[in-house]
Tab-separated table of C-alpha atoms in Angstrom:
chain	number	residue	atom	x	y	z
N	1	MET	CA	-11.755	49.897	-79.458
N	2	GLU	CA	-7.894	49.754	-80.221
N	3	LYS	CA	-5.148	52.006	-78.691
N	4	ILE	CA	-7.520	52.989	-75.826
N	5	GLY	CA	-6.227	52.696	-72.374
N	6	LEU	CA	-7.606	52.822	-68.804
N	7	VAL	CA	-5.407	54.579	-66.242
N	8	LEU	CA	-6.042	54.307	-62.565
N	9	GLU	CA	-4.208	56.085	-59.851
N	10	GLY	CA	-4.157	55.084	-56.096
N	11	GLY	CA	-4.981	56.928	-52.985
N	12	GLY	CA	-5.497	54.464	-50.182
N	13	MET	CA	-9.076	54.306	-49.245
N	14	ARG	CA	-10.019	56.818	-51.888
N	15	GLY	CA	-9.643	54.010	-54.127
N	16	VAL	CA	-13.272	53.023	-53.104
N	17	TYR	CA	-14.273	55.689	-55.602
N	18	SER	CA	-12.537	53.913	-58.224
N	19	ALA	CA	-14.239	50.596	-57.346
N	20	GLY	CA	-17.527	52.171	-57.885
N	21	VAL	CA	-16.360	53.546	-61.331
N	22	LEU	CA	-15.222	50.116	-62.397
N	23	ASP	CA	-18.295	48.354	-61.333
N	24	TYR	CA	-20.444	50.480	-63.343
N	25	LEU	CA	-18.018	50.034	-66.425
N	26	LEU	CA	-18.389	46.117	-65.883
N	27	GLU	CA	-22.157	46.305	-65.683
N	28	GLN	CA	-22.087	48.182	-68.894
N	29	ASP	CA	-19.753	45.421	-70.428
N	30	LEU	CA	-17.176	47.915	-71.266
N	31	HIS	CA	-13.684	46.457	-71.175
N	32	PHE	CA	-10.667	48.388	-72.306
N	33	PRO	CA	-7.946	46.413	-74.002
N	34	TYR	CA	-5.174	48.031	-72.065
N	35	VAL	CA	-5.279	48.856	-68.334
N	36	ILE	CA	-2.680	50.226	-65.956
N	37	GLY	CA	-2.794	51.049	-62.282
N	38	VAL	CA	-0.760	51.646	-59.229
N	39	SER	CA	-1.400	51.051	-55.430
N	40	ALA	CA	-5.054	50.828	-54.791
N	41	GLY	CA	-5.807	51.392	-58.448
N	42	ALA	CA	-3.828	48.372	-59.333
N	43	CYS	CA	-5.918	46.330	-56.833
N	44	ASN	CA	-9.287	47.528	-58.177
N	45	ALA	CA	-8.078	47.037	-61.739
N	46	SER	CA	-7.344	43.312	-61.049
N	47	SER	CA	-11.037	42.535	-60.313
N	48	TYR	CA	-12.071	44.567	-63.263
N	49	ILE	CA	-9.701	42.320	-65.357
N	50	SER	CA	-11.350	39.322	-63.770
N	51	LYS	CA	-14.803	40.704	-64.229
N	52	GLN	CA	-15.927	40.355	-60.668
N	53	ILE	CA	-18.472	42.988	-60.162
N	54	GLY	CA	-18.776	44.151	-56.509
N	55	ARG	CA	-15.805	42.268	-55.268
N	56	ASN	CA	-13.565	45.518	-54.759
N	57	LYS	CA	-16.509	46.689	-52.587
N	58	LYS	CA	-16.651	43.666	-50.513
N	59	VAL	CA	-12.811	43.227	-49.979
N	60	THR	CA	-12.538	46.978	-48.914
N	61	ILE	CA	-15.705	47.936	-47.067
N	62	ASP	CA	-16.834	44.572	-45.545
N	63	TYR	CA	-13.443	43.836	-44.032
N	64	ILE	CA	-12.537	47.418	-42.989
N	65	ARG	CA	-13.404	46.788	-39.454
N	66	ASP	CA	-11.544	43.413	-39.322
N	67	PRO	CA	-8.346	43.973	-37.332
N	68	ARG	CA	-6.519	41.615	-39.796
N	69	TYR	CA	-7.178	44.164	-42.483
N	70	LEU	CA	-6.280	47.519	-41.077
N	71	SER	CA	-5.183	47.951	-37.348
N	72	TYR	CA	-2.289	48.812	-34.912
N	73	ARG	CA	-2.329	45.060	-34.126
N	74	ASN	CA	-0.947	44.519	-37.539
N	75	TRP	CA	1.693	47.012	-36.983
N	76	PHE	CA	3.052	45.148	-34.052
N	77	LYS	CA	2.888	41.845	-35.705
N	78	GLU	CA	4.026	42.588	-39.208
N	79	LYS	CA	5.358	46.176	-39.049
N	80	SER	CA	2.417	47.196	-41.418
N	81	MET	CA	-0.844	48.970	-40.629
N	82	PHE	CA	-2.464	46.863	-43.295
N	83	GLY	CA	-2.334	43.079	-42.802
N	84	MET	CA	-0.575	42.563	-46.143
N	85	ASP	CA	-0.754	38.607	-45.782
N	86	PHE	CA	-4.362	38.869	-45.114
N	87	ILE	CA	-5.177	41.117	-47.916
N	88	PHE	CA	-3.041	39.508	-50.533
N	89	ASP	CA	-3.206	35.990	-49.549
N	90	GLN	CA	-6.053	34.922	-47.371
N	91	ILE	CA	-8.709	37.223	-48.766
N	92	PRO	CA	-8.215	36.311	-52.546
N	93	ARG	CA	-7.717	32.602	-51.902
N	94	GLU	CA	-10.082	31.906	-49.185
N	95	LEU	CA	-12.577	34.606	-48.289
N	96	GLU	CA	-13.483	36.681	-51.366
N	97	TYR	CA	-11.993	34.362	-54.008
N	98	PHE	CA	-10.123	35.960	-56.875
N	99	ASP	CA	-11.141	34.482	-60.206
N	100	PHE	CA	-7.659	33.539	-61.357
N	101	SER	CA	-8.884	31.582	-64.320
N	102	SER	CA	-10.908	34.504	-65.715
N	103	TYR	CA	-7.977	36.746	-65.124
N	104	GLU	CA	-5.625	34.508	-67.026
N	105	GLN	CA	-7.998	34.090	-69.921
N	106	SER	CA	-8.609	37.801	-70.208
N	107	ASP	CA	-7.186	39.226	-73.508
N	108	GLN	CA	-6.682	42.563	-71.854
N	109	GLN	CA	-3.277	43.981	-71.129
N	110	PHE	CA	-2.596	44.746	-67.462
N	111	ILE	CA	0.312	46.723	-66.172
N	112	VAL	CA	1.220	47.447	-62.468
N	113	GLY	CA	3.491	49.981	-61.472
N	114	ALA	CA	5.796	49.830	-58.375
N	115	THR	CA	8.751	51.913	-57.207
N	116	ASP	CA	12.368	50.628	-57.195
N	117	CYS	CA	13.687	51.508	-53.805
N	118	TYR	CA	17.340	51.846	-55.043
N	119	THR	CA	16.650	53.911	-58.014
N	120	GLY	CA	13.370	55.709	-57.087
N	121	LYS	CA	12.195	55.018	-60.533
N	122	PRO	CA	8.923	53.272	-61.588
N	123	VAL	CA	9.111	49.527	-62.382
N	124	TYR	CA	6.335	48.155	-64.567
N	125	PHE	CA	5.069	44.477	-64.558
N	126	ALA	CA	2.941	43.352	-67.434
N	127	LYS	CA	0.215	40.637	-67.029
N	128	ASP	CA	1.685	37.063	-66.846
N	129	GLN	CA	0.756	34.072	-65.077
N	130	ALA	CA	-1.764	34.477	-62.201
N	131	ASP	CA	0.763	33.449	-59.489
N	132	ALA	CA	2.710	36.696	-59.988
N	133	LEU	CA	-0.311	38.924	-59.825
N	134	LEU	CA	-0.603	39.046	-55.952
N	135	PRO	CA	3.039	39.703	-55.202
N	136	VAL	CA	3.210	42.452	-57.746
N	137	ILE	CA	0.022	44.255	-56.577
N	138	ARG	CA	1.210	43.890	-52.914
N	139	ALA	CA	4.417	45.597	-53.775
N	140	SER	CA	2.564	48.317	-55.634
N	141	SER	CA	0.374	48.911	-52.658
N	142	SER	CA	3.143	48.769	-49.994
N	143	LEU	CA	2.952	52.352	-48.516
N	144	PRO	CA	6.306	53.813	-47.209
N	145	PHE	CA	6.650	54.077	-43.503
N	146	PHE	CA	3.552	51.843	-43.031
N	147	SER	CA	4.532	48.701	-44.960
N	148	PRO	CA	7.405	46.304	-45.227
N	149	ILE	CA	9.503	46.614	-48.314
N	150	VAL	CA	8.749	43.771	-51.065
N	151	GLN	CA	11.283	41.731	-52.671
N	152	HIS	CA	10.116	40.462	-56.168
N	153	ASP	CA	11.636	39.437	-59.448
N	154	GLY	CA	15.113	40.815	-58.344
N	155	TYR	CA	13.680	44.255	-57.374
N	156	THR	CA	13.286	45.941	-53.997
N	157	LEU	CA	9.761	47.649	-54.126
N	158	LEU	CA	7.391	49.840	-52.569
N	159	ASP	CA	4.268	51.804	-53.521
N	160	GLY	CA	3.742	52.437	-57.076
N	161	GLY	CA	2.361	55.782	-56.548
N	162	VAL	CA	5.457	57.268	-55.199
N	163	ALA	CA	7.376	57.108	-58.664
N	164	ASP	CA	4.568	57.403	-61.022
N	165	PRO	CA	1.372	58.263	-59.173
N	166	ILE	CA	-0.866	58.788	-62.385
N	167	PRO	CA	0.904	56.477	-65.050
N	168	VAL	CA	-0.530	58.102	-68.098
N	169	HIS	CA	2.803	58.647	-69.787
N	170	LYS	CA	3.444	54.955	-69.526
N	171	ALA	CA	0.051	54.329	-71.128
N	172	ILE	CA	0.860	56.627	-74.010
N	173	GLU	CA	4.373	55.211	-74.423
N	174	ASP	CA	2.885	51.892	-74.844
N	175	GLY	CA	0.825	53.114	-77.860
N	176	ASN	CA	-2.547	54.101	-76.590
N	177	THR	CA	-3.574	57.231	-78.421
N	178	LYS	CA	-6.529	57.883	-76.158
N	179	ASN	CA	-6.993	57.115	-72.579
N	180	VAL	CA	-9.675	57.197	-69.920
N	181	LEU	CA	-8.141	58.230	-66.418
N	182	ILE	CA	-9.992	57.301	-63.181
N	183	LEU	CA	-8.555	59.849	-60.575
N	184	THR	CA	-9.389	60.137	-56.753
N	185	GLN	CA	-8.967	63.731	-56.353
N	186	PRO	CA	-10.955	66.738	-57.712
N	187	ALA	CA	-9.560	68.931	-60.659
N	188	ASP	CA	-8.424	71.702	-58.520
N	189	TYR	CA	-6.270	69.403	-56.209
N	190	ARG	CA	-2.462	69.883	-56.150
N	191	LYS	CA	-0.080	67.796	-53.761
N	192	ASN	CA	1.934	69.626	-51.202
N	193	PRO	CA	5.569	69.102	-50.834
N	194	PHE	CA	6.714	66.409	-48.672
N	195	LYS	CA	8.090	67.365	-45.241
N	196	TRP	CA	9.561	64.381	-43.664
N	197	LYS	CA	12.737	63.941	-45.691
N	198	TRP	CA	14.615	63.658	-42.360
N	199	LEU	CA	12.576	60.700	-41.387
N	200	ALA	CA	12.883	59.065	-44.765
N	201	LYS	CA	16.434	59.187	-44.558
N	202	LYS	CA	16.405	57.741	-41.069
N	203	ILE	CA	14.107	54.778	-41.947
N	204	TYR	CA	15.543	54.114	-45.339
N	205	PRO	CA	19.292	54.953	-45.190
N	206	GLU	CA	20.022	52.436	-47.888
N	207	TYR	CA	17.619	53.883	-50.392
N	208	GLN	CA	18.591	57.163	-51.544
N	209	GLY	CA	16.497	56.891	-54.641
N	210	LEU	CA	13.339	56.254	-52.758
N	211	VAL	CA	14.025	59.290	-50.567
N	212	GLU	CA	14.396	61.600	-53.355
N	213	ALA	CA	11.361	60.139	-54.998
N	214	LEU	CA	9.341	60.948	-51.850
N	215	VAL	CA	10.900	64.514	-51.919
N	216	ASN	CA	9.997	64.979	-55.456
N	217	ARG	CA	6.726	63.298	-55.517
N	218	HIS	CA	4.623	66.449	-55.394
N	219	LEU	CA	6.480	67.777	-58.356
N	220	VAL	CA	5.719	64.750	-60.377
N	221	TYR	CA	2.274	64.577	-59.420
N	222	ASN	CA	1.402	68.087	-59.984
N	223	GLU	CA	3.420	68.196	-63.334
N	224	THR	CA	1.326	65.117	-64.297
N	225	LEU	CA	-2.016	67.012	-63.604
N	226	ASP	CA	-0.963	69.900	-65.781
N	227	TYR	CA	-0.008	67.399	-68.627
N	228	ILE	CA	-3.425	65.821	-68.057
N	229	ALA	CA	-5.228	69.209	-68.378
N	230	GLN	CA	-3.462	69.772	-71.684
N	231	LEU	CA	-4.481	66.218	-72.927
N	232	GLU	CA	-8.024	67.032	-72.034
N	233	LYS	CA	-8.026	70.170	-73.935
N	234	ASP	CA	-6.748	68.093	-76.855
N	235	LYS	CA	-9.366	65.583	-76.185
N	236	GLN	CA	-6.882	62.840	-75.874
N	237	VAL	CA	-8.072	61.706	-72.557
N	238	PHE	CA	-11.282	61.418	-70.834
N	239	VAL	CA	-11.237	61.799	-67.039
N	240	ILE	CA	-13.529	60.568	-64.412
N	241	ARG	CA	-13.073	62.066	-61.018
N	242	PRO	CA	-14.846	63.499	-58.074
N	243	GLU	CA	-16.114	66.902	-58.360
N	244	SER	CA	-14.968	67.737	-54.852
N	245	SER	CA	-12.623	66.139	-52.188
N	246	LEU	CA	-13.706	62.692	-50.922
N	247	GLN	CA	-12.802	63.780	-47.386
N	248	VAL	CA	-11.392	60.575	-46.312
N	249	LYS	CA	-8.075	59.559	-44.644
N	250	ARG	CA	-5.946	57.162	-46.402
N	251	MET	CA	-6.465	54.700	-43.843
N	252	GLU	CA	-10.233	55.555	-43.316
N	253	LYS	CA	-12.298	52.887	-41.467
N	254	ASN	CA	-15.644	54.684	-41.411
N	255	GLU	CA	-17.885	52.387	-43.334
N	256	VAL	CA	-20.599	54.806	-44.102
N	257	LYS	CA	-18.086	57.237	-45.648
N	258	LEU	CA	-16.511	54.453	-47.619
N	259	ARG	CA	-20.037	53.344	-48.792
N	260	SER	CA	-20.877	56.936	-49.820
N	261	ILE	CA	-17.633	57.268	-51.847
N	262	TYR	CA	-18.257	54.025	-53.614
N	263	GLU	CA	-21.710	55.224	-54.641
N	264	ARG	CA	-20.276	58.558	-55.823
N	265	GLY	CA	-17.893	56.794	-58.077
N	266	TYR	CA	-20.730	54.534	-59.383
N	267	GLN	CA	-23.108	57.518	-60.004
N	268	ASP	CA	-20.575	59.917	-61.424
N	269	THR	CA	-19.889	57.258	-64.101
N	270	SER	CA	-23.520	56.739	-64.813
N	271	LYS	CA	-23.782	60.426	-65.408
N	272	VAL	CA	-20.921	60.707	-67.945
N	273	PHE	CA	-21.369	57.196	-69.564
N	274	GLU	CA	-22.985	58.496	-72.680
N	275	ASP	CA	-20.289	61.125	-73.157
N	276	LEU	CA	-17.634	58.591	-72.513
N	277	MET	CA	-19.162	56.450	-75.148
N	278	ALA	CA	-19.365	59.289	-77.655
N	279	TRP	CA	-15.672	60.160	-77.001
N	280	ILE	CA	-14.751	56.602	-77.406
């Protein structure tokens, strides 16, 4: 299975859908040689690389009511709605252990995308030692306005979904002639223009590149969707996505909704798995 990539978009709590998709793929022992993700997609992909079935479901759903995970308390303590230290340090090291050894031993390529706040351009981090994984995924998952900026490897970083929300171009540039895409929006979705440029300029006066990336995000996203549609026609990509809107907020805390979305991802993948294998 050479030159086939797996591409994951983010989407906040919509990422639970992707968690269901990946668990089904793991149960079928399907491991793509190249994996790239941003934001929640990168978080989910890390447990796919470490081959930990069910971990993403536990981390997201089982802890969603824990105020250390998502709450206004975190905002007052850390200037972040999500408890970033809790999510990217305490959970993987103490509560829902991340298998760093399996991650390091995997021969899969893993690329995580983040956004350079100064340039507004995407920055990609390739799989390296496990001690670099958590800071990189934290940077990729740090939402503008809701999370602190992350300094890593000489870069000033935020959410990878801003600059490159569906990194299929990068996957192709890296030599993958076919790609499987896990998306969290239905086929008819199109992103609306960003309406808060004035607020972005006020909060991020030093980062004009980030402000422009936020303003242009809907153009990048929608152009990428058009490109994906053409790739689908040419049978160069296989897309797994919900048939209709998942109807959850980016910071959804309803456990019933989240479990339902996880199951949708799992069941949707089971329905198309034979077609996927035939396409591969």
